[in-house]
C-alpha atoms as one frame of an Amber mdcrd trajectory, in Angstrom:
protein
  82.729  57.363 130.199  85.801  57.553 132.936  87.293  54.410 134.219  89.216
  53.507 136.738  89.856  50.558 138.982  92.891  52.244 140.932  95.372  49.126
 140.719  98.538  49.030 139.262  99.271  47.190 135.996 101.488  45.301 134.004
 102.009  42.864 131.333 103.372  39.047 130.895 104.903  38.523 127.670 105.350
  35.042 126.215 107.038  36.471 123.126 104.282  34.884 120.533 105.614  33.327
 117.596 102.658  33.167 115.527 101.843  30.681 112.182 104.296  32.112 109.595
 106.156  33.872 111.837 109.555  33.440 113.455 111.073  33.847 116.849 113.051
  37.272 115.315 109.370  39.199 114.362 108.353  37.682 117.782 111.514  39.710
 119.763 110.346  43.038 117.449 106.971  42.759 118.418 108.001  42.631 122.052
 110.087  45.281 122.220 107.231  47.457 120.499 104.701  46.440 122.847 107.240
  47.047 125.740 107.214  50.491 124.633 104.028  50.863 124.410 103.171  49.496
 127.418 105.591  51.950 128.779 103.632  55.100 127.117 100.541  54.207 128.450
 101.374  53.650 132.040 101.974  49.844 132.874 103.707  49.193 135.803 106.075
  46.303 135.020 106.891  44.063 131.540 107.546  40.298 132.608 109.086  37.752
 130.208 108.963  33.918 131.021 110.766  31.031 130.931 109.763  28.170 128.640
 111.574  25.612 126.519 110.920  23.675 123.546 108.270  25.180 122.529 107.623
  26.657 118.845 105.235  29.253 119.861 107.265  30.654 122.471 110.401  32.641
 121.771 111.472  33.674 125.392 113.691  30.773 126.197 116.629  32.828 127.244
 114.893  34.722 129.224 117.460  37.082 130.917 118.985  37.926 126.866 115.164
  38.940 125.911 114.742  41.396 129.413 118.079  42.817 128.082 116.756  43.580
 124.883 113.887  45.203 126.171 115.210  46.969 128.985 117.437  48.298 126.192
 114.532  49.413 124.415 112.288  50.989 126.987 113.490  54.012 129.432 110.994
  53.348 132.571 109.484  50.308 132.990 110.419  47.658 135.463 111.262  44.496
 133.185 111.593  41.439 134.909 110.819  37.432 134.605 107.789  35.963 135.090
 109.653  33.798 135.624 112.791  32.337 135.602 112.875  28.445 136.713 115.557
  28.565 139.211 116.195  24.883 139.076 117.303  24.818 135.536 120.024  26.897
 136.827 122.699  27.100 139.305 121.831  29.727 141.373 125.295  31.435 140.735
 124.284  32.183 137.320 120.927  33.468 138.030 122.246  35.837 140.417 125.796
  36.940 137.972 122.701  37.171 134.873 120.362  39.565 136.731 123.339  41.529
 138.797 124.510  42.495 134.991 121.186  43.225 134.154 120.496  45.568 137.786
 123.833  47.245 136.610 122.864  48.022 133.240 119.617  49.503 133.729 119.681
  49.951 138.344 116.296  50.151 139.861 114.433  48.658 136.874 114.894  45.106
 137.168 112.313  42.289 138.655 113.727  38.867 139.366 110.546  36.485 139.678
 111.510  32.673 140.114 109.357  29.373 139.601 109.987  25.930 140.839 108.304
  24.635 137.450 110.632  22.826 135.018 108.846  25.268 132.287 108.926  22.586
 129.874 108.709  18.837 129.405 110.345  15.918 131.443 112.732  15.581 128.599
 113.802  18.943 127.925 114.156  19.341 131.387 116.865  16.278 131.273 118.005
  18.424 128.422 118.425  21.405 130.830 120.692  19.130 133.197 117.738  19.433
 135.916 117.696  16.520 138.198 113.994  15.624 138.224 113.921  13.343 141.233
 113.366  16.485 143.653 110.657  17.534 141.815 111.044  21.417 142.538 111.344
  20.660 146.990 114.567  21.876 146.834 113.770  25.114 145.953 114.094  27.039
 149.001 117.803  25.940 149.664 118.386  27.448 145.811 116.691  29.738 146.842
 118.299  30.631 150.121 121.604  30.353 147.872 120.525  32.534 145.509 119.303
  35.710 147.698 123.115  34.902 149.203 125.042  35.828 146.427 123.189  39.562
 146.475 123.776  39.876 150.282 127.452  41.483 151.134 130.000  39.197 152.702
 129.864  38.903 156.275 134.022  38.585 155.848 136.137  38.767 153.321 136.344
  35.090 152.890 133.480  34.101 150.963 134.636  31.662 148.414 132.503  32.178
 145.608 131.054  36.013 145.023 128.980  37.073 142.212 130.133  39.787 139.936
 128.356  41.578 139.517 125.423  40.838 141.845 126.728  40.815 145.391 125.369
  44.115 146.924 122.763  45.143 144.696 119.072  45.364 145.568 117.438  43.479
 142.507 113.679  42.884 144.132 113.120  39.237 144.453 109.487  37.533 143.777
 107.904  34.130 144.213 105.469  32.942 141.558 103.521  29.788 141.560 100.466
  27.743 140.507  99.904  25.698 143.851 100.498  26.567 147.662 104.127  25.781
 147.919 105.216  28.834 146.852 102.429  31.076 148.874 103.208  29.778 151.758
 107.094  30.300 150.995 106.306  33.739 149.998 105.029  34.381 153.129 107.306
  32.810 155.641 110.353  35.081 153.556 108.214  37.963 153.546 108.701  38.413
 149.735 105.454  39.755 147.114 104.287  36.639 145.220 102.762  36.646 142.256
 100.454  33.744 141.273  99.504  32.159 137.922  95.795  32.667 137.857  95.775
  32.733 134.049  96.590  29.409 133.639  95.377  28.076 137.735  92.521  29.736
 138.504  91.162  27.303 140.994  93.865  27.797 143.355  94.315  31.412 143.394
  92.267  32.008 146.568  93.568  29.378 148.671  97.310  30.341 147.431  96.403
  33.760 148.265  95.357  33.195 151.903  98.084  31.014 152.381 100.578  33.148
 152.101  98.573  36.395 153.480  98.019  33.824 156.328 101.800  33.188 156.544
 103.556  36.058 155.852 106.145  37.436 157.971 107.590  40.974 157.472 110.858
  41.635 156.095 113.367  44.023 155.614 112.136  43.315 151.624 108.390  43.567
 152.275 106.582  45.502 155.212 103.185  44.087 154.386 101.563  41.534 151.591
 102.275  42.293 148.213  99.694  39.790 145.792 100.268  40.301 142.183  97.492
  38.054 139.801  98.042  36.934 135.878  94.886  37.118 133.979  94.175  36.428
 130.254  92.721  39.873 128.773  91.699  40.354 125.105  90.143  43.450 124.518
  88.532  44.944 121.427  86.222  47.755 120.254  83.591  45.206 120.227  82.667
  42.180 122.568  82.191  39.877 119.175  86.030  40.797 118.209  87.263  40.339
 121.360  85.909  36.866 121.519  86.858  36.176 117.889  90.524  37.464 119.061
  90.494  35.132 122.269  90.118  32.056 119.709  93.781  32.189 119.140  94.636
  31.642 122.835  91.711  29.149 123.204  93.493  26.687 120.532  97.141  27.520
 121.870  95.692  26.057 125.127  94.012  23.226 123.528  96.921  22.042 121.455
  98.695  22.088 125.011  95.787  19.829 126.302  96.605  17.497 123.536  99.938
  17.475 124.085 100.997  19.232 120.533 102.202  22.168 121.642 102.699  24.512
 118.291 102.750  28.070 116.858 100.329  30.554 117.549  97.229  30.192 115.650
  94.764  32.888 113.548  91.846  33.368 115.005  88.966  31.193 113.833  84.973
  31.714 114.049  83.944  28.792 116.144  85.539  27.005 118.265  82.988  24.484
 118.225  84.468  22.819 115.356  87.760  21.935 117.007  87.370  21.190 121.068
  84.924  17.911 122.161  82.624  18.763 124.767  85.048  17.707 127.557  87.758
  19.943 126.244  85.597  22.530 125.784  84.639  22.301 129.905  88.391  21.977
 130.787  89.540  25.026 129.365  86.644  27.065 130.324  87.379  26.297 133.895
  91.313  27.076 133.066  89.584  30.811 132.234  87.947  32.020 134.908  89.670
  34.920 135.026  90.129  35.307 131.558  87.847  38.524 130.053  87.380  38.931
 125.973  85.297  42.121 126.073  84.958  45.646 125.016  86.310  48.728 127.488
  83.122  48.317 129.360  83.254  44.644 129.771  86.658  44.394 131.011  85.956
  47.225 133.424  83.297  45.657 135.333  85.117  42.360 135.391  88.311  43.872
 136.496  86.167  45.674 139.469  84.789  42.264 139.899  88.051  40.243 140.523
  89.805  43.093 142.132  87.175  43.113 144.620  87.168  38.993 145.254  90.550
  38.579 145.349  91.842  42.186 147.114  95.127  41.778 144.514  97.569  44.816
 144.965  98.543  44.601 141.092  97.255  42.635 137.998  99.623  41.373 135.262
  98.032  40.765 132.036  98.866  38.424 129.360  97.115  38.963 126.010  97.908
  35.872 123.286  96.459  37.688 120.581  97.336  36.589 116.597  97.793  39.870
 114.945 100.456  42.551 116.406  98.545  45.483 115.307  94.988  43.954 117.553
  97.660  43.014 120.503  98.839  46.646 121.138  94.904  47.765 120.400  94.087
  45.671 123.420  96.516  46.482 125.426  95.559  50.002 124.883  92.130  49.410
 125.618  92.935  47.932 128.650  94.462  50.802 129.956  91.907  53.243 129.131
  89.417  50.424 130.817  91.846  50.559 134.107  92.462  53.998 134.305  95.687
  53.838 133.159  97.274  57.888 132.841 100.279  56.822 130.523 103.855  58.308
 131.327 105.242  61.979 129.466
């Protein structure tokens, strides 16, 4: 059977450090599925920021898009994102100028607002908590500065390299403030549906609602994340998923840890209330075989009118991770690159 749901896609990478492993098999095992990826036709490889967390290797986020876009000849590797207020805005925009100049016309800056960690580590990051993310569109503003040429030649502080080069700017978020933000700036937003399901259709008329054109975006540009595991069978796709079912229920629990083997039944860790939390945190997860995540692809596509999906798969063993993935693509249509 022939598939296709005609929709770009790509993948969010979290850079998995599973039980047993360490953060250097995790950085291997994203560069292969990076190339992968690239072979069979994704559209874009995102890394994200988070900190202090064992299972999650991509900390240094801009030193891990390096390494792939090292690694890969095609595909557009960006962040998915980077928290622009653990960092001065200077930084951000001297980090990804290097990166545009390295590897030009393949390089995605998405930003957050989110702390991507813990109130401590974020003290630990030097953030100053007591804005709580509202000043993010004056970083922001600052930010998209530094790329824009001088209107003199008196601007104090340039970035080098940075200033001049077109390095395609999204917003990401979890909640409205972001959508709307999008919007107004006329930028392509990309929201966290894999972890916020319940607000992706609000945040998504928001900022369709909003939006504004711009000399970066003629028309709205909605990017989704979705939790995919896919297997040659429905039963191993669901036995596969178990490993990103406990990863979120350790973060329920607040015991955040490495990424754990898949078990047979779930039933035996989660109480019924944890159980109905995290089954409303995956709506738009789908553990399936190629025909399964077909028709729910179709299904979502068609509810939510997304222009591209980005896919994270949390999936125990390497070897199952890139068999998903390559599912997937057969399942979307995917034609792969020469």
């Amino acid at each position: 059977m022939t598939y296709s749901i005609d929709i770009p896609l790509s993948v969010l990478d979290l850079a998995p450090v599973i039980e047993g492993g360490t953060p250097g098999d995790a950085f291997r095992n994203t560069l292969e599925l990076a190339q992968h990826a690239e072979r069979l036709g994704y559209n874009r490889y995102w890394l994200a920021e988070h900190h202090n967390m064992a299972g999650i290797a991509s900390s240094a986020t801009s030193v891990v898009i390096g390494y792939v876009a090292g690694g890969t000849k095609t595909i557009r590797v960006g962040s998915g994102g980077i928290m622009l207020p653990n960092h001065a805005p200077l930084v951000i925009a001297e980090q990804f100028g290097t990166l545009e100049s390295m590897y030009p016309g393949r390089i995605d800056l998405g930003l957050g607002r989110a702390p991507g960690s813990d109130q401590t580590t974020a003290r630990a990051l030097r953030r100053d908590l007591a804005t709580h993310g509202q000043d993010f569109p004056e970083l922001l503003a600052e930010l998209r500065a530094f790329f824009q040429p001088p209107a003199d030649a008196v601007r104090p502080v340039r970035a080098t390299p940075g200033e001049g080069l077109n390095v395609p700017i999204w917003l990401l978020g979890s909640s409205g403030f972001s959508a709307k933000l999008a919007g107004e700036l006329g930028l392509p937003f990309s929201f966290a549906s894999h972890f916020a399901p319940e607000y992706l259709m609000p945040a998504i008329h928001l900022y369709r609602s909003n939006f504004r054109p711009s000399e970066a975006l003629a028309k709205p540009y909605v990017m989704i994340g979705i939790n995919i595991v896919a297997a040659d069978t429905d039963e191993e796709a669901r036995y596969l998923a178990t490993s990103q079912q406990q990863q979120f229920l350790s973060l329920i629990r607040g015991n955040p840890g490495k990424l754990k083997p898949p078990i047979d039944d779930m039933d035996e860790l989660w109480l019924p209330h944890e159980r109905e939390a995290l089954q409303s945190k995956f709506k738009y997860a789908i553990a399936g075989s190629k025909a399964a995540i077909a028709a729910r692809l179709q299904e979502i596509r068609s509810e939510t009118m997304a222009d591209e999906l980005i896919v994270t798969s949390q999936i125990y063993d390497h070897a199952a991770r890139l068999r998903s993935y390559e599912l997937l693509a057969e399942a979307a249509g995917l034609t792969g690159r020469s």
